[in-house]
């Protein structure tokens, strides 16, 4: 019996090691590519960029950008406290996304969770920052888990006209999702400068990659895409800022949408609104803020400020609810946003994952999250 138990332990341990090895096999690819080493044409474009200085991309707005370089005193204690408040107390309600064609003249959005959002504008579909993996991490063995399933499988998505990426952090750029979309979709990937190097390594054909610097634009599927500024940083390993980050303006004949990506608040939103707005819809990040990194993730009140600076009509909050990436309670971002929006007479929509929102006829906020904390 002892020998059999020992044999079983060996078999179980061997299986576990094999599973771990299988899960870790993609880590080198997940880390991406150094863009300056990916070819002379891309390297020359990067070095010409006004955002590239002394070997890395920088935030060119005058405000200083603060990033946490050492853990704050007491961080481990804070992580251990109130852990239950940083995740929903029950199941997040999901909705089945509509299968009907996009409205020919309007704007409709379907939020899948975190920042992943499908925007339909004047009959065209744009998919922003799609992440379908269970964890936003270089390995699916570690990192924060999803609080809810994605409301639709990748293979069930309708054909889209463009896939727009804001930056290369794992919760916005996901290798498995990119590879799946490369197989199942025909749309090009629009990305900030340098990120094309990651996509090429992951098997995206060069003809499907459109890399833009800030204030550069491209026409795709009858829509005008403009890469605009953000106040953030990049990196998939210990090396930071070798790819650019940004936000996106998507303009049709008469409708306009703004996606902020990840960003701290900065005065440049007024200039973006003046040059490219007003916007029928803004997708604004409201979660994962902290005093430890005040300049790279805006808080809910700052999201309202940016929305007003941009000339936004309807604000749809993203970057909350799906992954725990900061110490604040799970539902705090949306509660603060709702209070601020009511105080400043700002129209917001807070859909359940999978629920469609018509920008011209958004439903009243229901507070569906209130039973989950």
Short mmCIF file of C-alpha atoms in Angstrom, two decimals:
data_model
loop_
_atom_site.label_atom_id
_atom_site.label_comp_id
_atom_site.label_asym_id
_atom_site.label_seq_id
_atom_site.Cartn_x
_atom_site.Cartn_y
_atom_site.Cartn_z
CA UNK A 1 0.00 0.00 0.00
CA UNK A 2 2.80 2.37 0.89
CA UNK A 3 4.39 1.73 -2.48
CA UNK A 4 1.11 2.40 -4.28
CA UNK A 5 0.60 5.66 -2.39
CA UNK A 6 4.13 6.71 -3.27
CA UNK A 7 3.54 5.85 -6.90
CA UNK A 8 0.29 7.86 -6.93
CA UNK A 9 2.06 10.86 -5.39
CA UNK A 10 4.76 10.62 -8.02
CA UNK A 11 2.19 10.42 -10.80
CA UNK A 12 0.18 13.34 -9.40
CA UNK A 13 3.31 15.42 -8.89
CA UNK A 14 4.53 14.61 -12.36
CA UNK A 15 1.18 15.56 -13.86
CA UNK A 16 1.21 18.84 -11.94
CA UNK A 17 4.72 19.64 -13.15
CA UNK A 18 3.76 18.79 -16.71
CA UNK A 19 0.67 21.03 -16.47
CA UNK A 20 2.76 23.88 -15.07
CA UNK A 21 5.33 23.45 -17.81
CA UNK A 22 2.59 23.50 -20.44
CA UNK A 23 1.11 26.66 -18.91
CA UNK A 24 4.51 28.38 -18.80
CA UNK A 25 5.50 27.54 -22.37
CA UNK A 26 4.08 30.81 -23.71
CA UNK A 27 5.76 33.12 -21.20
CA UNK A 28 8.66 34.12 -23.51
CA UNK A 29 6.18 35.08 -26.24
CA UNK A 30 3.93 36.84 -23.73
CA UNK A 31 6.78 39.15 -22.77
CA UNK A 32 6.77 40.51 -26.30
CA UNK A 33 9.55 42.03 -28.36
CA UNK A 34 11.86 45.00 -27.97
CA UNK A 35 10.58 47.19 -30.83
CA UNK A 36 13.93 48.83 -31.50
CA UNK A 37 15.28 45.36 -32.28
CA UNK A 38 12.35 44.36 -34.53
CA UNK A 39 13.53 45.96 -37.75
CA UNK A 40 15.11 49.15 -39.08
CA UNK A 41 11.91 50.76 -40.38
CA UNK A 42 10.07 50.54 -37.06
CA UNK A 43 13.19 51.58 -35.12
CA UNK A 44 13.58 54.67 -37.31
CA UNK A 45 9.93 55.65 -36.78
CA UNK A 46 10.28 55.24 -33.04
CA UNK A 47 13.42 57.37 -32.87
CA UNK A 48 11.68 60.13 -34.86
CA UNK A 49 8.73 60.25 -32.48
CA UNK A 50 8.37 63.42 -30.37
CA UNK A 51 7.34 61.10 -27.53
CA UNK A 52 10.64 59.15 -27.63
CA UNK A 53 13.60 60.48 -25.65
CA UNK A 54 16.81 58.94 -24.34
CA UNK A 55 15.84 55.41 -25.32
CA UNK A 56 12.21 55.25 -24.17
CA UNK A 57 8.79 56.80 -24.65
CA UNK A 58 7.79 59.55 -22.22
CA UNK A 59 4.73 61.52 -21.24
CA UNK A 60 5.22 64.89 -22.91
CA UNK A 61 2.56 66.78 -20.95
CA UNK A 62 4.12 69.27 -18.49
CA UNK A 63 2.83 67.57 -15.34
CA UNK A 64 5.15 65.12 -13.66
CA UNK A 65 4.07 61.49 -13.88
CA UNK A 66 4.43 59.63 -10.62
CA UNK A 67 4.84 55.86 -10.65
CA UNK A 68 5.32 53.61 -7.65
CA UNK A 69 8.88 52.28 -7.69
CA UNK A 70 8.92 50.81 -4.18
CA UNK A 71 5.96 49.38 -2.26
CA UNK A 72 4.38 51.92 0.12
CA UNK A 73 4.85 51.34 3.83
CA UNK A 74 2.12 49.02 5.07
CA UNK A 75 1.17 47.71 1.61
CA UNK A 76 1.19 44.05 2.69
CA UNK A 77 -1.05 44.88 5.61
CA UNK A 78 -3.44 46.75 3.35
CA UNK A 79 -3.54 43.80 0.94
CA UNK A 80 -4.53 41.49 3.78
CA UNK A 81 -7.31 43.77 5.05
CA UNK A 82 -10.81 43.86 3.63
CA UNK A 83 -10.01 41.39 0.87
CA UNK A 84 -13.65 40.41 0.58
CA UNK A 85 -14.61 43.97 -0.36
CA UNK A 86 -12.32 43.86 -3.39
CA UNK A 87 -14.46 41.27 -5.16
CA UNK A 88 -18.21 40.96 -5.72
CA UNK A 89 -20.21 39.18 -3.03
CA UNK A 90 -22.28 37.33 -5.62
CA UNK A 91 -22.52 36.55 -9.31
CA UNK A 92 -22.21 39.54 -11.63
CA UNK A 93 -25.26 39.52 -13.92
CA UNK A 94 -24.45 38.99 -17.58
CA UNK A 95 -26.48 39.73 -20.68
CA UNK A 96 -26.42 38.05 -24.09
CA UNK A 97 -25.13 40.61 -26.60
CA UNK A 98 -27.53 41.43 -29.43
CA UNK A 99 -27.02 39.66 -32.73
CA UNK A 100 -28.78 42.19 -34.94
CA UNK A 101 -26.84 44.41 -37.37
CA UNK A 102 -25.32 47.60 -35.97
CA UNK A 103 -27.38 50.79 -36.32
CA UNK A 104 -26.61 52.46 -39.63
CA UNK A 105 -26.53 56.02 -38.31
CA UNK A 106 -26.08 55.84 -34.54
CA UNK A 107 -23.65 54.69 -31.87
CA UNK A 108 -24.11 51.54 -29.81
CA UNK A 109 -21.68 49.99 -27.32
CA UNK A 110 -21.41 46.54 -25.78
CA UNK A 111 -19.14 46.33 -22.73
CA UNK A 112 -17.74 42.84 -22.20
CA UNK A 113 -15.94 43.60 -18.94
CA UNK A 114 -12.84 45.53 -17.81
CA UNK A 115 -11.85 47.64 -20.84
CA UNK A 116 -13.00 45.25 -23.58
CA UNK A 117 -15.77 46.99 -25.50
CA UNK A 118 -17.38 46.69 -28.91
CA UNK A 119 -18.49 50.04 -30.33
CA UNK A 120 -20.80 50.18 -33.32
CA UNK A 121 -20.64 53.51 -35.10
CA UNK A 122 -22.56 54.29 -38.29
CA UNK A 123 -22.88 50.61 -39.19
CA UNK A 124 -19.21 49.74 -38.49
CA UNK A 125 -17.83 47.75 -35.56
CA UNK A 126 -14.70 48.61 -33.56
CA UNK A 127 -13.37 46.30 -30.84
CA UNK A 128 -11.33 48.04 -28.13
CA UNK A 129 -8.68 46.32 -25.98
CA UNK A 130 -10.08 42.78 -26.18
CA UNK A 131 -8.92 40.51 -23.34
CA UNK A 132 -10.66 37.13 -23.09
CA UNK A 133 -8.12 35.26 -20.93
CA UNK A 134 -8.89 34.24 -17.36
CA UNK A 135 -5.99 36.27 -15.97
CA UNK A 136 -4.24 39.42 -17.31
CA UNK A 137 -0.80 37.96 -16.77
CA UNK A 138 2.18 36.44 -18.61
CA UNK A 139 1.10 33.11 -17.10
CA UNK A 140 -2.40 31.81 -16.48
CA UNK A 141 -1.04 30.24 -13.26
CA UNK A 142 -0.68 33.60 -11.49
CA UNK A 143 -2.36 36.98 -11.36
CA UNK A 144 -5.86 38.25 -10.62
CA UNK A 145 -8.71 36.03 -11.79
CA UNK A 146 -11.83 37.22 -13.55
CA UNK A 147 -14.81 38.03 -11.38
CA UNK A 148 -17.18 37.05 -14.17
CA UNK A 149 -17.08 35.12 -17.45
CA UNK A 150 -16.88 36.99 -20.73
CA UNK A 151 -20.51 37.18 -21.93
CA UNK A 152 -19.68 35.86 -25.41
CA UNK A 153 -16.99 33.54 -26.74
CA UNK A 154 -14.46 35.04 -29.12
CA UNK A 155 -15.53 32.76 -31.94
CA UNK A 156 -19.10 34.02 -31.59
CA UNK A 157 -18.22 37.69 -32.09
CA UNK A 158 -19.59 39.30 -35.24
CA UNK A 159 -17.07 40.34 -37.85
CA UNK A 160 -15.56 43.66 -36.84
CA UNK A 161 -14.05 46.39 -39.00
CA UNK A 162 -11.16 47.32 -36.70
CA UNK A 163 -9.45 46.21 -33.49
CA UNK A 164 -7.93 49.11 -31.54
CA UNK A 165 -5.38 48.66 -28.75
CA UNK A 166 -4.46 51.42 -26.28
CA UNK A 167 -1.20 50.02 -24.84
CA UNK A 168 0.65 46.79 -24.15
CA UNK A 169 -0.19 46.02 -20.50
CA UNK A 170 -1.59 42.53 -19.99
CA UNK A 171 -5.09 43.70 -19.08
CA UNK A 172 -5.35 45.50 -22.44
CA UNK A 173 -3.24 43.38 -24.83
CA UNK A 174 -3.66 39.62 -24.53
CA UNK A 175 -1.65 37.14 -26.59
CA UNK A 176 -4.27 34.37 -26.64
CA UNK A 177 -7.00 36.81 -27.62
CA UNK A 178 -4.87 38.34 -30.38
CA UNK A 179 -4.06 34.93 -31.83
CA UNK A 180 -7.72 33.93 -31.80
CA UNK A 181 -8.81 37.18 -33.44
CA UNK A 182 -6.10 36.74 -36.07
CA UNK A 183 -7.72 33.41 -37.01
CA UNK A 184 -11.40 34.35 -36.70
CA UNK A 185 -11.44 37.97 -37.87
CA UNK A 186 -10.13 39.83 -40.92
CA UNK A 187 -9.96 43.31 -39.39
CA UNK A 188 -6.71 45.26 -38.98
CA UNK A 189 -5.19 46.01 -35.58
CA UNK A 190 -4.66 49.71 -34.87
CA UNK A 191 -1.96 50.13 -32.25
CA UNK A 192 0.34 52.81 -30.79
CA UNK A 193 3.88 52.94 -32.12
CA UNK A 194 6.00 49.90 -31.26
CA UNK A 195 3.20 47.46 -30.39
CA UNK A 196 3.28 46.08 -33.92
CA UNK A 197 6.47 44.25 -32.92
CA UNK A 198 4.51 42.21 -30.36
CA UNK A 199 1.75 41.44 -32.85
CA UNK A 200 4.18 40.30 -35.54
CA UNK A 201 5.80 37.86 -33.13
CA UNK A 202 2.35 36.51 -32.26
CA UNK A 203 1.52 35.79 -35.89
CA UNK A 204 -0.45 38.83 -37.03
CA UNK A 205 0.36 39.52 -40.70
CA UNK A 206 2.11 42.84 -41.27
CA UNK A 207 -0.65 43.99 -43.64
CA UNK A 208 -3.12 43.80 -40.73
CA UNK A 209 -1.07 46.07 -38.45
CA UNK A 210 -1.46 49.86 -38.45
CA UNK A 211 0.97 51.59 -36.04
CA UNK A 212 0.40 55.23 -35.23
CA UNK A 213 2.15 57.91 -33.21
CA UNK A 214 0.10 60.51 -31.34
CA UNK A 215 -1.79 62.80 -33.73
CA UNK A 216 -1.37 60.42 -36.65
CA UNK A 217 -4.50 59.02 -38.26
CA UNK A 218 -5.74 56.29 -40.57
CA UNK A 219 -8.90 55.56 -42.52
CA UNK A 220 -10.32 52.08 -41.91
CA UNK A 221 -13.68 50.83 -43.07
CA UNK A 222 -14.99 54.31 -43.69
CA UNK A 223 -14.02 55.49 -40.19
CA UNK A 224 -11.24 57.90 -39.26
CA UNK A 225 -9.00 56.74 -36.41
CA UNK A 226 -6.75 59.26 -34.66
CA UNK A 227 -4.16 58.16 -32.10
CA UNK A 228 -4.30 60.70 -29.29
CA UNK A 229 -2.42 61.29 -26.07
CA UNK A 230 -2.70 59.54 -22.72
CA UNK A 231 -0.80 59.91 -19.46
CA UNK A 232 0.41 56.41 -18.71
CA UNK A 233 3.32 54.02 -19.34
CA UNK A 234 3.95 50.65 -21.00
CA UNK A 235 5.80 47.39 -20.56
CA UNK A 236 5.26 43.63 -20.40
CA UNK A 237 8.45 42.88 -18.43
CA UNK A 238 10.90 44.75 -16.23
CA UNK A 239 11.69 46.97 -19.23
CA UNK A 240 9.28 49.89 -19.39
CA UNK A 241 8.20 52.38 -22.02
CA UNK A 242 9.65 50.83 -25.16
CA UNK A 243 6.20 50.95 -26.78
CA UNK A 244 3.85 53.93 -26.89
CA UNK A 245 0.51 54.18 -25.07
CA UNK A 246 -2.44 56.30 -26.10
CA UNK A 247 -6.15 56.92 -26.57
CA UNK A 248 -8.34 56.75 -29.67
CA UNK A 249 -10.68 59.05 -31.54
CA UNK A 250 -13.02 57.21 -33.91
CA UNK A 251 -15.01 59.46 -36.23
CA UNK A 252 -17.64 58.62 -38.80
CA UNK A 253 -19.52 61.00 -41.05
CA UNK A 254 -21.32 62.65 -38.13
CA UNK A 255 -20.75 60.46 -35.06
CA UNK A 256 -17.67 60.43 -32.85
CA UNK A 257 -16.41 58.17 -30.09
CA UNK A 258 -13.46 58.62 -27.72
CA UNK A 259 -11.71 55.77 -25.91
CA UNK A 260 -9.30 56.91 -23.20
CA UNK A 261 -7.40 53.65 -22.68
CA UNK A 262 -5.50 53.88 -19.39
CA UNK A 263 -4.56 57.39 -18.31
CA UNK A 264 -4.23 59.77 -15.45
CA UNK A 265 -6.07 63.04 -15.81
CA UNK A 266 -4.23 65.77 -17.72
CA UNK A 267 -5.08 69.13 -19.22
CA UNK A 268 -4.71 67.82 -22.78
CA UNK A 269 -8.24 66.44 -22.82
CA UNK A 270 -9.49 69.95 -23.56
CA UNK A 271 -7.31 70.08 -26.65
CA UNK A 272 -8.47 66.66 -27.84
CA UNK A 273 -12.09 67.74 -27.37
CA UNK A 274 -11.49 70.98 -29.23
CA UNK A 275 -9.72 69.29 -32.15
CA UNK A 276 -11.86 66.17 -32.52
CA UNK A 277 -15.04 66.51 -30.45
CA UNK A 278 -17.71 66.75 -29.35
CA UNK A 279 -18.20 63.02 -28.76
CA UNK A 280 -21.44 61.07 -28.78
CA UNK A 281 -19.80 58.55 -26.43
CA UNK A 282 -16.70 58.48 -24.25
CA UNK A 283 -15.29 55.27 -22.78
CA UNK A 284 -13.54 56.38 -19.61
CA UNK A 285 -11.52 54.26 -17.14
CA UNK A 286 -12.75 54.60 -13.55
CA UNK A 287 -11.02 51.80 -11.59
CA UNK A 288 -7.60 50.67 -10.35
CA UNK A 289 -6.74 54.10 -8.92
CA UNK A 290 -4.55 54.61 -5.87
CA UNK A 291 -2.63 57.35 -4.03
CA UNK A 292 0.46 55.28 -4.83
CA UNK A 293 0.04 55.99 -8.58
CA UNK A 294 -2.06 59.17 -8.83
CA UNK A 295 -0.92 60.25 -12.28
CA UNK A 296 -1.37 57.07 -14.36
CA UNK A 297 -4.94 55.96 -13.50
CA UNK A 298 -7.65 58.58 -13.08
CA UNK A 299 -10.24 58.25 -10.34
CA UNK A 300 -14.00 58.47 -11.05
CA UNK A 301 -14.24 62.19 -10.41
CA UNK A 302 -11.34 62.84 -12.77
CA UNK A 303 -13.05 60.66 -15.38
CA UNK A 304 -16.03 63.02 -15.23
CA UNK A 305 -13.68 66.00 -15.57
CA UNK A 306 -12.05 64.46 -18.65
CA UNK A 307 -15.44 63.61 -20.17
CA UNK A 308 -16.56 67.23 -19.81
CA UNK A 309 -13.25 68.52 -21.19
CA UNK A 310 -13.75 66.28 -24.23
CA UNK A 311 -17.26 67.54 -24.88
CA UNK A 312 -18.74 64.10 -24.23
CA UNK A 313 -22.49 63.52 -24.30
CA UNK A 314 -22.67 60.03 -22.73
CA UNK A 315 -20.01 58.49 -20.47
CA UNK A 316 -19.67 54.71 -20.33
CA UNK A 317 -17.27 53.61 -17.54
CA UNK A 318 -14.71 50.89 -18.24
CA UNK A 319 -11.69 49.43 -16.42
CA UNK A 320 -13.65 48.23 -13.41
CA UNK A 321 -15.61 45.18 -12.15
CA UNK A 322 -13.67 42.37 -13.87
CA UNK A 323 -10.20 42.19 -12.28
CA UNK A 324 -8.94 43.35 -8.89
CA UNK A 325 -5.97 45.59 -9.73
CA UNK A 326 -5.97 47.99 -6.77
CA UNK A 327 -6.92 48.13 -3.09
CA UNK A 328 -10.21 50.01 -3.34
CA UNK A 329 -13.49 48.10 -2.81
CA UNK A 330 -14.91 46.39 -5.88
CA UNK A 331 -17.93 48.65 -6.39
CA UNK A 332 -16.40 51.91 -5.14
CA UNK A 333 -15.45 53.23 -8.61
CA UNK A 334 -18.99 53.08 -10.00
CA UNK A 335 -20.56 54.43 -6.81
CA UNK A 336 -18.24 57.44 -6.84
CA UNK A 337 -18.88 57.92 -10.55
CA UNK A 338 -22.67 57.85 -10.07
CA UNK A 339 -22.52 60.43 -7.26
CA UNK A 340 -20.27 62.73 -9.26
CA UNK A 341 -22.35 62.39 -12.42
CA UNK A 342 -25.55 63.30 -10.57
CA UNK A 343 -23.86 66.25 -8.88
CA UNK A 344 -22.60 67.63 -12.20
CA UNK A 345 -25.55 66.64 -14.41
CA UNK A 346 -23.46 64.27 -16.52
CA UNK A 347 -25.24 61.47 -18.37
CA UNK A 348 -23.76 58.03 -17.76
CA UNK A 349 -24.64 54.46 -18.68
CA UNK A 350 -23.56 51.52 -16.49
CA UNK A 351 -24.40 48.36 -18.43
CA UNK A 352 -24.06 44.81 -17.20
CA UNK A 353 -21.40 42.87 -19.13
CA UNK A 354 -22.88 41.97 -22.50
CA UNK A 355 -25.63 44.59 -22.36
CA UNK A 356 -25.95 46.93 -25.35
CA UNK A 357 -26.21 50.71 -24.85
CA UNK A 358 -27.62 53.01 -27.50
CA UNK A 359 -25.78 56.31 -27.05
CA UNK A 360 -28.81 58.33 -28.12
CA UNK A 361 -31.29 56.47 -25.89
CA UNK A 362 -29.29 55.19 -22.93
CA UNK A 363 -31.41 53.71 -20.13
CA UNK A 364 -31.43 55.19 -16.65
CA UNK A 365 -28.78 53.80 -14.31
CA UNK A 366 -30.21 50.87 -12.32
CA UNK A 367 -27.53 50.27 -9.69
CA UNK A 368 -27.33 46.55 -10.43
CA UNK A 369 -24.01 46.26 -8.53
CA UNK A 370 -25.51 47.36 -5.21
CA UNK A 371 -26.53 43.83 -4.22
CA UNK A 372 -22.99 42.54 -4.79
CA UNK A 373 -21.08 44.30 -2.00
#
